Amino acid sequence: MGKTKEPSKDMRDKIVDLHNAGMGYKSISKKPSERETSVGEIIRKWKKYKITTNQPTVWRYMQDFASWVGTTVTRQTIGLPPWIEILQHPQGPLLKKAHVQDHLKFANGPLNNSKKNWEKVLWSDETTIGLSGINSPCLEEEKNGDYDTKNTFPTVKHGDGNIMGCFSAKGTGRLCHIEWPMDRAMYCKISSKSARTLKMGLPA
């Protein structure tokens, strides 16, 4: 249903006068040819505000105040919800200047280390290797023997595993297969094996 035409001020005043004369909503709606709901809305507004014209909305008050101050604000800006400012508020840097200086100090610290000191550093890395395969059985086409054992190729589901390796300035250490969740004891055990292999002189 399309939007109906807004009643004029004279029509609104006439509806209020008929209501003050003692007529009901239905009787009034027949005379000015207005809907009963519109008549009731006009009368309720007159009883509450003692006016028949439409009041300006909140955004109009804010727009008038902004123009009085000397700035221009659009209706879309005024209609934004209050929390939209939080979403658009510029965030501060993730790292403060003190954090950046500490990171640079930590990164630049080992630059002046001698080769002998670097030989005491053991690096480690862990990677996950996944093996893929056909999980469904392969069938050899044969009449009335599709699912016979001799015509089915056995296949297995391949899983994945974690491998950890260590290396230093002296060379490459050992590769270890990690079968259990990594913890401190397992990490020390793997590192100690590589340290002994490379003869780094680290405590076992």
Tab-separated table of C-alpha atoms in Angstrom:
chain	number	residue	atom	x	y	z
A	1	MET	CA	0.000	0.000	0.000
A	2	GLY	CA	1.395	3.403	-0.987
A	3	LYS	CA	1.933	6.266	1.380
A	4	THR	CA	-1.219	8.343	1.923
A	5	LYS	CA	-1.306	12.107	1.627
A	6	GLU	CA	-0.535	13.990	4.831
A	7	PRO	CA	-3.586	15.881	6.224
A	8	SER	CA	-3.255	19.656	6.069
A	9	LYS	CA	-3.222	21.868	9.155
A	10	ASP	CA	-6.745	23.118	8.421
A	11	MET	CA	-7.997	19.540	8.237
A	12	ARG	CA	-6.326	18.710	11.557
A	13	ASP	CA	-7.849	21.750	13.236
A	14	LYS	CA	-11.277	20.814	11.869
A	15	ILE	CA	-10.945	17.275	13.285
A	16	VAL	CA	-10.045	18.685	16.717
A	17	ASP	CA	-13.009	21.098	16.614
A	18	LEU	CA	-15.394	18.255	15.779
A	19	HIS	CA	-13.962	16.216	18.647
A	20	ASN	CA	-14.454	19.106	21.068
A	21	ALA	CA	-18.054	19.335	19.838
A	22	GLY	CA	-18.642	15.819	21.175
A	23	MET	CA	-18.307	13.683	18.054
A	24	GLY	CA	-16.566	10.293	18.107
A	25	TYR	CA	-13.742	8.949	15.971
A	26	LYS	CA	-16.015	7.075	13.556
A	27	SER	CA	-18.336	10.027	12.990
A	28	ILE	CA	-15.414	12.402	12.445
A	29	SER	CA	-13.677	10.050	10.000
A	30	LYS	CA	-16.756	10.013	7.752
A	31	LYS	CA	-17.025	13.786	7.404
A	32	PRO	CA	-13.438	14.800	6.412
A	33	SER	CA	-12.980	11.464	4.605
A	34	GLU	CA	-10.000	10.525	6.781
A	35	ARG	CA	-9.194	7.116	8.188
A	36	GLU	CA	-10.260	6.419	11.735
A	37	THR	CA	-6.689	5.629	12.782
A	38	SER	CA	-5.450	8.973	11.424
A	39	VAL	CA	-8.224	10.819	13.234
A	40	GLY	CA	-7.372	9.074	16.487
A	41	GLU	CA	-3.666	9.899	16.087
A	42	ILE	CA	-4.408	13.586	15.502
A	43	ILE	CA	-6.705	13.788	18.528
A	44	ARG	CA	-4.252	11.968	20.822
A	45	LYS	CA	-1.465	14.295	19.733
A	46	TRP	CA	-3.652	17.326	20.456
A	47	LYS	CA	-4.552	15.999	23.914
A	48	LYS	CA	-0.894	15.434	24.772
A	49	TYR	CA	0.864	18.429	23.178
A	50	LYS	CA	-2.059	20.819	22.509
A	51	ILE	CA	-0.897	21.159	18.902
A	52	THR	CA	-1.996	19.603	15.617
A	53	THR	CA	1.150	20.102	13.523
A	54	ASN	CA	3.935	17.555	13.328
A	55	GLN	CA	6.744	18.123	15.808
A	56	PRO	CA	10.329	18.218	14.559
A	57	THR	CA	12.279	15.061	15.235
A	58	VAL	CA	15.392	14.797	17.379
A	59	TRP	CA	17.735	14.942	14.407
A	60	ARG	CA	16.157	18.255	13.381
A	61	TYR	CA	16.903	19.739	16.815
A	62	MET	CA	20.488	18.495	16.597
A	63	GLN	CA	20.891	19.807	13.072
A	64	ASP	CA	19.571	23.230	14.079
A	65	PHE	CA	21.926	23.306	17.054
A	66	ALA	CA	24.868	22.349	14.844
A	67	SER	CA	24.055	25.132	12.384
A	68	TRP	CA	23.743	27.574	15.297
A	69	VAL	CA	27.211	26.579	16.492
A	70	GLY	CA	28.599	27.010	13.001
A	71	THR	CA	29.029	23.494	11.657
A	72	THR	CA	27.118	21.218	9.307
A	73	VAL	CA	25.894	17.748	10.247
A	74	THR	CA	23.931	15.472	7.945
A	75	ARG	CA	20.916	13.430	8.955
A	76	GLN	CA	22.800	10.184	8.312
A	77	THR	CA	25.519	11.167	10.779
A	78	ILE	CA	23.007	12.072	13.482
A	79	GLY	CA	21.100	8.836	12.930
A	80	LEU	CA	24.120	6.634	13.580
A	81	PRO	CA	23.897	4.553	16.775
A	82	PRO	CA	26.078	5.686	19.712
A	83	TRP	CA	28.309	2.605	19.584
A	84	ILE	CA	29.372	3.295	15.994
A	85	GLU	CA	31.896	5.796	17.360
A	86	ILE	CA	33.588	2.989	19.288
A	87	LEU	CA	33.984	0.938	16.114
A	88	GLN	CA	35.400	3.873	14.161
A	89	HIS	CA	37.591	5.199	16.972
A	90	PRO	CA	41.256	4.976	15.926
A	91	GLN	CA	43.107	2.417	17.961
A	92	GLY	CA	46.492	3.039	19.454
A	93	PRO	CA	49.611	1.222	18.296
A	94	LEU	CA	49.889	-2.413	19.291
A	95	LEU	CA	53.444	-1.827	20.502
A	96	LYS	CA	54.485	1.189	22.527
A	97	LYS	CA	57.828	2.891	22.010
A	98	ALA	CA	59.241	1.169	25.075
A	99	HIS	CA	58.262	-2.225	23.652
A	100	VAL	CA	59.908	-1.437	20.313
A	101	GLN	CA	63.133	-0.403	22.036
A	102	ASP	CA	63.178	-3.599	24.098
A	103	HIS	CA	62.633	-5.725	20.985
A	104	LEU	CA	65.416	-3.947	19.112
A	105	LYS	CA	67.741	-4.320	22.069
A	106	PHE	CA	67.034	-8.053	22.217
A	107	ALA	CA	67.512	-8.458	18.443
A	108	ASN	CA	70.705	-6.387	18.230
A	109	GLY	CA	72.266	-7.880	21.342
A	110	PRO	CA	73.762	-11.047	19.767
A	111	LEU	CA	75.189	-9.180	16.735
A	112	ASN	CA	78.533	-8.651	18.466
A	113	ASN	CA	78.831	-12.242	19.678
A	114	SER	CA	81.923	-14.115	18.663
A	115	LYS	CA	81.923	-17.329	16.655
A	116	LYS	CA	82.705	-19.266	19.812
A	117	ASN	CA	79.562	-17.936	21.467
A	118	TRP	CA	77.447	-18.775	18.418
A	119	GLU	CA	78.682	-22.352	18.566
A	120	LYS	CA	76.935	-22.664	21.926
A	121	VAL	CA	73.556	-21.706	20.485
A	122	LEU	CA	71.285	-24.608	19.532
A	123	TRP	CA	68.396	-23.864	17.191
A	124	SER	CA	65.356	-26.093	16.886
A	125	ASP	CA	62.389	-26.348	14.572
A	126	GLU	CA	59.307	-28.537	14.503
A	127	THR	CA	57.219	-29.395	11.468
A	128	THR	CA	54.152	-31.501	10.727
A	129	ILE	CA	54.195	-33.874	7.767
A	130	GLY	CA	50.921	-35.291	6.483
A	131	LEU	CA	50.677	-38.263	4.132
A	132	SER	CA	47.648	-38.540	1.898
A	133	GLY	CA	46.275	-41.677	0.318
A	134	ILE	CA	43.146	-43.271	-1.074
A	135	ASN	CA	40.831	-44.121	1.774
A	136	SER	CA	38.271	-45.981	-0.330
A	137	PRO	CA	38.896	-49.494	-1.750
A	138	CYS	CA	39.877	-49.826	-5.391
A	139	LEU	CA	37.644	-52.214	-7.310
A	140	GLU	CA	38.546	-54.276	-10.343
A	141	GLU	CA	35.625	-54.589	-12.701
A	142	GLU	CA	34.458	-58.190	-12.936
A	143	LYS	CA	30.988	-59.556	-13.485
A	144	ASN	CA	29.290	-60.542	-10.221
A	145	GLY	CA	32.585	-60.242	-8.360
A	146	ASP	CA	33.020	-56.554	-7.597
A	147	TYR	CA	33.359	-57.005	-3.856
A	148	ASP	CA	35.289	-60.251	-3.902
A	149	THR	CA	38.450	-60.240	-1.794
A	150	LYS	CA	40.730	-61.099	-4.713
A	151	ASN	CA	39.371	-58.148	-6.698
A	152	THR	CA	39.784	-55.554	-3.928
A	153	PHE	CA	43.087	-53.750	-3.417
A	154	PRO	CA	43.774	-53.191	0.288
A	155	THR	CA	44.426	-49.581	1.264
A	156	VAL	CA	45.158	-47.867	4.566
A	157	LYS	CA	44.468	-44.426	5.924
A	158	HIS	CA	47.682	-42.462	6.259
A	159	GLY	CA	48.028	-40.155	9.205
A	160	ASP	CA	50.549	-37.414	9.921
A	161	GLY	CA	53.399	-36.906	12.338
A	162	ASN	CA	55.608	-34.247	13.872
A	163	ILE	CA	59.342	-34.126	13.311
A	164	MET	CA	61.732	-31.927	15.276
A	165	GLY	CA	65.260	-31.093	14.214
A	166	CYS	CA	68.124	-29.164	15.818
A	167	PHE	CA	71.106	-27.386	14.290
A	168	SER	CA	73.867	-25.012	15.328
A	169	ALA	CA	76.962	-23.331	13.916
A	170	LYS	CA	78.766	-26.672	14.157
A	171	GLY	CA	76.325	-28.486	11.897
A	172	THR	CA	73.003	-30.287	11.768
A	173	GLY	CA	71.754	-32.327	14.694
A	174	ARG	CA	69.334	-35.209	14.821
A	175	LEU	CA	65.816	-35.535	13.489
A	176	CYS	CA	63.399	-36.935	16.057
A	177	HIS	CA	59.882	-38.230	15.544
A	178	ILE	CA	57.524	-36.804	18.163
A	179	GLU	CA	54.992	-39.422	19.184
A	180	TRP	CA	53.507	-37.662	22.205
A	181	PRO	CA	52.484	-34.080	22.963
A	182	MET	CA	55.541	-31.874	23.331
A	183	ASP	CA	56.439	-30.902	26.888
A	184	ARG	CA	59.487	-29.560	28.663
A	185	ALA	CA	61.010	-32.954	29.445
A	186	MET	CA	60.703	-34.194	25.846
A	187	TYR	CA	62.135	-30.946	24.471
A	188	CYS	CA	65.160	-31.168	26.779
A	189	LYS	CA	65.678	-34.819	25.847
A	190	ILE	CA	65.665	-34.113	22.098
A	191	SER	CA	67.912	-31.062	22.493
A	192	SER	CA	70.399	-33.004	24.619
A	193	LYS	CA	70.744	-35.714	21.949
A	194	SER	CA	71.559	-33.129	19.292
A	195	ALA	CA	73.937	-31.308	21.647
A	196	ARG	CA	75.894	-34.502	22.279
A	197	THR	CA	75.943	-35.327	18.565
A	198	LEU	CA	77.340	-31.893	17.701
A	199	LYS	CA	79.766	-31.963	20.674
A	200	MET	CA	78.659	-28.560	21.852
A	201	GLY	CA	79.680	-29.121	25.440
A	202	LEU	CA	76.183	-28.390	26.724
A	203	PRO	CA	74.967	-30.205	29.845
A	204	ALA	CA	73.231	-33.465	28.949
